[in-house]
Amino acid sequence: MAGKDDKNMKALREVWRRAENVLCADCGKPDPDWASYTLGVFICLSCSGIHRNIPDISKVKSLRMDHWDEAQVQFLEQHGNAVAKAMYEAHIPIYYYQPTHADCQALREQWIRAKYERKEFTEPGRQLPYSNGLKEGILWKRGRDNGQFLPRKFLLSEREGCLKYFTKQDAKEPKISIKIDTINATFQPVKIRNPNGLQITYLKDNKTRNIFLYHKDGKEIVDWFNAIRAMQAHYLKVAFPVASDNEIKSRLMQNFLKEGYMEKTGPKQREAFKKRWFTLDHRRLMYFKDPLDAFAKGEVFVGSREHGYRVKQGLPPGTQGSFSWQYGLTIVTPDREYLFTCETESDQQDWIAAFNRVIEQPMTPQEYANQPTSLCCGGQIRLYPFKWKTHSEGDHSKQPLPQTTPKKCCDLIGDWKGLSANQALSTRNGEGGALYFELPSPFPTGKRGSHHKSGNSQALCQNGWFAGCSAALAGSRE
């Protein structure tokens, strides 16, 4: 008997060592030490727990601790991860998110159930619940001010190209309408304190906005997630008809590269460092007072090395601002240096590695066009500070702003490198009035801007592009 068991274990180890079986069949984690003897796949401990929840489909054993009989070993020899992949993953839509071992339980469970229980990817052209271009239902949304999660009706429409939510189920007009191409959605069970928590990030008036959602049913929230990805893929295929599937997938929603607390100081680098929650969403480093804030307090654009961006360990000599954490790092941009401190050396190295991954990637033309910079008819310039001459006589709601003989002049107070949409600024001129202007033809896509003044503040809007005299400005307040 012992001899037969030894023979079985030797055969088991041989099939276990095959190249196709060295990663978990479901999440890709290295060195899986469990297997399903009804599906013939090698899986990790975490995924084996999910398989145990579908006992009619999958029965699992430990490869190290459990007894394997001859028939079970032979079944694994005849199958394995490659055979299972060819069967259960034969027709995965390009938009469907395939989770890794770093993803949350809800994503991994629904991926496993979709493959083996519902067999969603075994047949070509199958109609999936998140692929018909329209989804409507109730999600629990966190209130921006009171922090309470309340049921809200959501509507996702491919025809309209947007995601809407309504404060009442019978409401005719949505509270918010979000363009599908501005959305990034990531699962955040720890931050939201719900295993099915989903964070949706989008652009509103050129500023980043967060909303936090969950649904009690894991399948429902994952279906919403993949429905958004499906509509984004359709949008991208229309916008970029010659793009490959891999190019389309690379443009879909992505997980944040890193999140966590750091301390930061202001642009003069003499202020005390303040603890903030940071989110690195590819080239946008956003910071918040609280992880569940609806709006970022500010953003830093992280470009590529070839455009003058880099990250350095430590703070510049003679840094004056007081700080509590000792592990510093510096982001160098063409305009200025941003100083941060981390609580531990491990956090510091993780942030530096994350920034370097972004900086080492070449910038796309779209990223280059959207970076905070200043433009004028003669090419790139840097304005610091920016002096804006205004024209305030008559009705300008439909008139270009004259670039000659300006009537009024106001100076922006403080150190500004750029102005973002709806950013409140302090001015020396309190006269009222509204301006409208067209950008000259050298500006990208002929974007328009408007300028509204009231009292001692002014708000800037329309995609962050502005014109005054011979210059236009795009960017964000530092």
mmCIF file with all atom_site columns, C-alpha atoms in Angstrom, residues 52-136:
data_model
loop_
_atom_site.group_PDB
_atom_site.id
_atom_site.type_symbol
_atom_site.label_atom_id
_atom_site.label_alt_id
_atom_site.label_comp_id
_atom_site.label_asym_id
_atom_site.label_entity_id
_atom_site.label_seq_id
_atom_site.pdbx_PDB_ins_code
_atom_site.Cartn_x
_atom_site.Cartn_y
_atom_site.Cartn_z
_atom_site.occupancy
_atom_site.B_iso_or_equiv
_atom_site.pdbx_formal_charge
_atom_site.auth_seq_id
_atom_site.auth_comp_id
_atom_site.auth_asym_id
_atom_site.auth_atom_id
_atom_site.pdbx_PDB_model_num
ATOM 1  C CA . ARG A 1 52  ? -15.075 25.075 -1.563  1.00 0.00 ? 52  ARG A CA 1
ATOM 2  C CA . ASN A 1 53  ? -18.122 27.358 -1.861  1.00 0.00 ? 53  ASN A CA 1
ATOM 3  C CA . ILE A 1 54  ? -19.149 25.653 -5.120  1.00 0.00 ? 54  ILE A CA 1
ATOM 4  C CA . PRO A 1 55  ? -18.890 21.973 -4.052  1.00 0.00 ? 55  PRO A CA 1
ATOM 5  C CA . ASP A 1 56  ? -21.211 20.788 -6.821  1.00 0.00 ? 56  ASP A CA 1
ATOM 6  C CA . ILE A 1 57  ? -18.634 22.072 -9.347  1.00 0.00 ? 57  ILE A CA 1
ATOM 7  C CA . SER A 1 58  ? -15.269 21.760 -7.664  1.00 0.00 ? 58  SER A CA 1
ATOM 8  C CA . LYS A 1 59  ? -13.763 19.537 -4.989  1.00 0.00 ? 59  LYS A CA 1
ATOM 9  C CA . VAL A 1 60  ? -10.303 20.471 -3.733  1.00 0.00 ? 60  VAL A CA 1
ATOM 10 C CA . LYS A 1 61  ? -7.407  18.912 -1.833  1.00 0.00 ? 61  LYS A CA 1
ATOM 11 C CA . SER A 1 62  ? -4.059  20.054 -0.544  1.00 0.00 ? 62  SER A CA 1
ATOM 12 C CA . LEU A 1 63  ? -1.177  18.831 -2.687  1.00 0.00 ? 63  LEU A CA 1
ATOM 13 C CA . ARG A 1 64  ? 1.048   18.644 0.360   1.00 0.00 ? 64  ARG A CA 1
ATOM 14 C CA . MET A 1 65  ? -1.131  17.324 3.178   1.00 0.00 ? 65  MET A CA 1
ATOM 15 C CA . ASP A 1 66  ? -3.996  15.288 1.686   1.00 0.00 ? 66  ASP A CA 1
ATOM 16 C CA . HIS A 1 67  ? -4.049  11.742 0.335   1.00 0.00 ? 67  HIS A CA 1
ATOM 17 C CA . TRP A 1 68  ? -4.456  11.396 -3.448  1.00 0.00 ? 68  TRP A CA 1
ATOM 18 C CA . ASP A 1 69  ? -5.644  8.156  -4.999  1.00 0.00 ? 69  ASP A CA 1
ATOM 19 C CA . GLU A 1 70  ? -4.582  6.908  -8.404  1.00 0.00 ? 70  GLU A CA 1
ATOM 20 C CA . ALA A 1 71  ? -7.751  7.983  -10.251 1.00 0.00 ? 71  ALA A CA 1
ATOM 21 C CA . GLN A 1 72  ? -7.488  11.525 -8.948  1.00 0.00 ? 72  GLN A CA 1
ATOM 22 C CA . VAL A 1 73  ? -3.838  11.810 -9.966  1.00 0.00 ? 73  VAL A CA 1
ATOM 23 C CA . GLN A 1 74  ? -4.625  10.452 -13.427 1.00 0.00 ? 74  GLN A CA 1
ATOM 24 C CA . PHE A 1 75  ? -7.383  13.046 -13.810 1.00 0.00 ? 75  PHE A CA 1
ATOM 25 C CA . LEU A 1 76  ? -4.892  15.827 -13.033 1.00 0.00 ? 76  LEU A CA 1
ATOM 26 C CA . GLU A 1 77  ? -2.399  14.297 -15.512 1.00 0.00 ? 77  GLU A CA 1
ATOM 27 C CA . GLN A 1 78  ? -5.047  14.348 -18.257 1.00 0.00 ? 78  GLN A CA 1
ATOM 28 C CA . HIS A 1 79  ? -6.124  17.917 -17.544 1.00 0.00 ? 79  HIS A CA 1
ATOM 29 C CA . GLY A 1 80  ? -4.112  20.634 -15.804 1.00 0.00 ? 80  GLY A CA 1
ATOM 30 C CA . ASN A 1 81  ? -4.304  24.419 -16.083 1.00 0.00 ? 81  ASN A CA 1
ATOM 31 C CA . ALA A 1 82  ? -3.702  24.635 -19.824 1.00 0.00 ? 82  ALA A CA 1
ATOM 32 C CA . VAL A 1 83  ? -6.580  22.296 -20.689 1.00 0.00 ? 83  VAL A CA 1
ATOM 33 C CA . ALA A 1 84  ? -8.913  24.100 -18.278 1.00 0.00 ? 84  ALA A CA 1
ATOM 34 C CA . LYS A 1 85  ? -7.934  27.491 -19.693 1.00 0.00 ? 85  LYS A CA 1
ATOM 35 C CA . ALA A 1 86  ? -8.677  26.349 -23.239 1.00 0.00 ? 86  ALA A CA 1
ATOM 36 C CA . MET A 1 87  ? -12.109 25.155 -22.127 1.00 0.00 ? 87  MET A CA 1
ATOM 37 C CA . TYR A 1 88  ? -13.308 27.679 -19.541 1.00 0.00 ? 88  TYR A CA 1
ATOM 38 C CA . GLU A 1 89  ? -11.545 30.819 -20.838 1.00 0.00 ? 89  GLU A CA 1
ATOM 39 C CA . ALA A 1 90  ? -12.001 30.247 -24.563 1.00 0.00 ? 90  ALA A CA 1
ATOM 40 C CA . HIS A 1 91  ? -14.051 33.375 -25.291 1.00 0.00 ? 91  HIS A CA 1
ATOM 41 C CA . ILE A 1 92  ? -13.394 36.058 -22.683 1.00 0.00 ? 92  ILE A CA 1
ATOM 42 C CA . PRO A 1 93  ? -14.449 39.510 -23.886 1.00 0.00 ? 93  PRO A CA 1
ATOM 43 C CA . ILE A 1 94  ? -11.558 41.982 -24.013 1.00 0.00 ? 94  ILE A CA 1
ATOM 44 C CA . TYR A 1 95  ? -13.286 44.233 -21.493 1.00 0.00 ? 95  TYR A CA 1
ATOM 45 C CA . TYR A 1 96  ? -13.825 41.557 -18.816 1.00 0.00 ? 96  TYR A CA 1
ATOM 46 C CA . TYR A 1 97  ? -11.512 42.149 -15.886 1.00 0.00 ? 97  TYR A CA 1
ATOM 47 C CA . GLN A 1 98  ? -9.461  39.066 -15.013 1.00 0.00 ? 98  GLN A CA 1
ATOM 48 C CA . PRO A 1 99  ? -8.361  39.498 -11.382 1.00 0.00 ? 99  PRO A CA 1
ATOM 49 C CA . THR A 1 100 ? -4.998  38.637 -9.883  1.00 0.00 ? 100 THR A CA 1
ATOM 50 C CA . HIS A 1 101 ? -4.065  37.470 -6.395  1.00 0.00 ? 101 HIS A CA 1
ATOM 51 C CA . ALA A 1 102 ? -3.754  41.149 -5.403  1.00 0.00 ? 102 ALA A CA 1
ATOM 52 C CA . ASP A 1 103 ? -7.450  41.798 -6.096  1.00 0.00 ? 103 ASP A CA 1
ATOM 53 C CA . CYS A 1 104 ? -10.290 41.604 -3.623  1.00 0.00 ? 104 CYS A CA 1
ATOM 54 C CA . GLN A 1 105 ? -12.395 38.568 -2.743  1.00 0.00 ? 105 GLN A CA 1
ATOM 55 C CA . ALA A 1 106 ? -15.484 39.804 -4.631  1.00 0.00 ? 106 ALA A CA 1
ATOM 56 C CA . LEU A 1 107 ? -13.642 40.081 -7.958  1.00 0.00 ? 107 LEU A CA 1
ATOM 57 C CA . ARG A 1 108 ? -11.877 36.734 -7.592  1.00 0.00 ? 108 ARG A CA 1
ATOM 58 C CA . GLU A 1 109 ? -15.018 34.887 -6.483  1.00 0.00 ? 109 GLU A CA 1
ATOM 59 C CA . GLN A 1 110 ? -17.135 36.149 -9.369  1.00 0.00 ? 110 GLN A CA 1
ATOM 60 C CA . TRP A 1 111 ? -14.347 35.386 -11.835 1.00 0.00 ? 111 TRP A CA 1
ATOM 61 C CA . ILE A 1 112 ? -14.180 31.787 -10.573 1.00 0.00 ? 112 ILE A CA 1
ATOM 62 C CA . ARG A 1 113 ? -17.955 31.403 -10.564 1.00 0.00 ? 113 ARG A CA 1
ATOM 63 C CA . ALA A 1 114 ? -18.227 32.949 -14.040 1.00 0.00 ? 114 ALA A CA 1
ATOM 64 C CA . LYS A 1 115 ? -15.725 30.421 -15.406 1.00 0.00 ? 115 LYS A CA 1
ATOM 65 C CA . TYR A 1 116 ? -16.724 27.150 -13.763 1.00 0.00 ? 116 TYR A CA 1
ATOM 66 C CA . GLU A 1 117 ? -20.254 27.604 -12.412 1.00 0.00 ? 117 GLU A CA 1
ATOM 67 C CA . ARG A 1 118 ? -21.923 29.838 -15.003 1.00 0.00 ? 118 ARG A CA 1
ATOM 68 C CA . LYS A 1 119 ? -19.560 28.884 -17.863 1.00 0.00 ? 119 LYS A CA 1
ATOM 69 C CA . GLU A 1 120 ? -19.818 32.377 -19.308 1.00 0.00 ? 120 GLU A CA 1
ATOM 70 C CA . PHE A 1 121 ? -16.771 32.094 -21.572 1.00 0.00 ? 121 PHE A CA 1
ATOM 71 C CA . THR A 1 122 ? -17.124 28.662 -23.155 1.00 0.00 ? 122 THR A CA 1
ATOM 72 C CA . GLU A 1 123 ? -19.186 29.730 -26.197 1.00 0.00 ? 123 GLU A CA 1
ATOM 73 C CA . PRO A 1 124 ? -18.530 32.511 -28.739 1.00 0.00 ? 124 PRO A CA 1
ATOM 74 C CA . GLY A 1 125 ? -20.985 35.400 -28.936 1.00 0.00 ? 125 GLY A CA 1
ATOM 75 C CA . ARG A 1 126 ? -22.799 34.537 -25.730 1.00 0.00 ? 126 ARG A CA 1
ATOM 76 C CA . GLN A 1 127 ? -25.002 37.328 -24.395 1.00 0.00 ? 127 GLN A CA 1
ATOM 77 C CA . LEU A 1 128 ? -23.626 38.295 -20.987 1.00 0.00 ? 128 LEU A CA 1
ATOM 78 C CA . PRO A 1 129 ? -25.532 40.235 -18.323 1.00 0.00 ? 129 PRO A CA 1
ATOM 79 C CA . TYR A 1 130 ? -23.109 43.162 -18.509 1.00 0.00 ? 130 TYR A CA 1
ATOM 80 C CA . SER A 1 131 ? -22.745 43.450 -22.290 1.00 0.00 ? 131 SER A CA 1
ATOM 81 C CA . ASN A 1 132 ? -26.104 44.640 -23.641 1.00 0.00 ? 132 ASN A CA 1
ATOM 82 C CA . GLY A 1 133 ? -25.361 48.381 -23.473 1.00 0.00 ? 133 GLY A CA 1
ATOM 83 C CA . LEU A 1 134 ? -27.871 49.194 -20.731 1.00 0.00 ? 134 LEU A CA 1
ATOM 84 C CA . LYS A 1 135 ? -27.892 48.530 -17.015 1.00 0.00 ? 135 LYS A CA 1
ATOM 85 C CA . GLU A 1 136 ? -30.208 49.910 -14.357 1.00 0.00 ? 136 GLU A CA 1
#
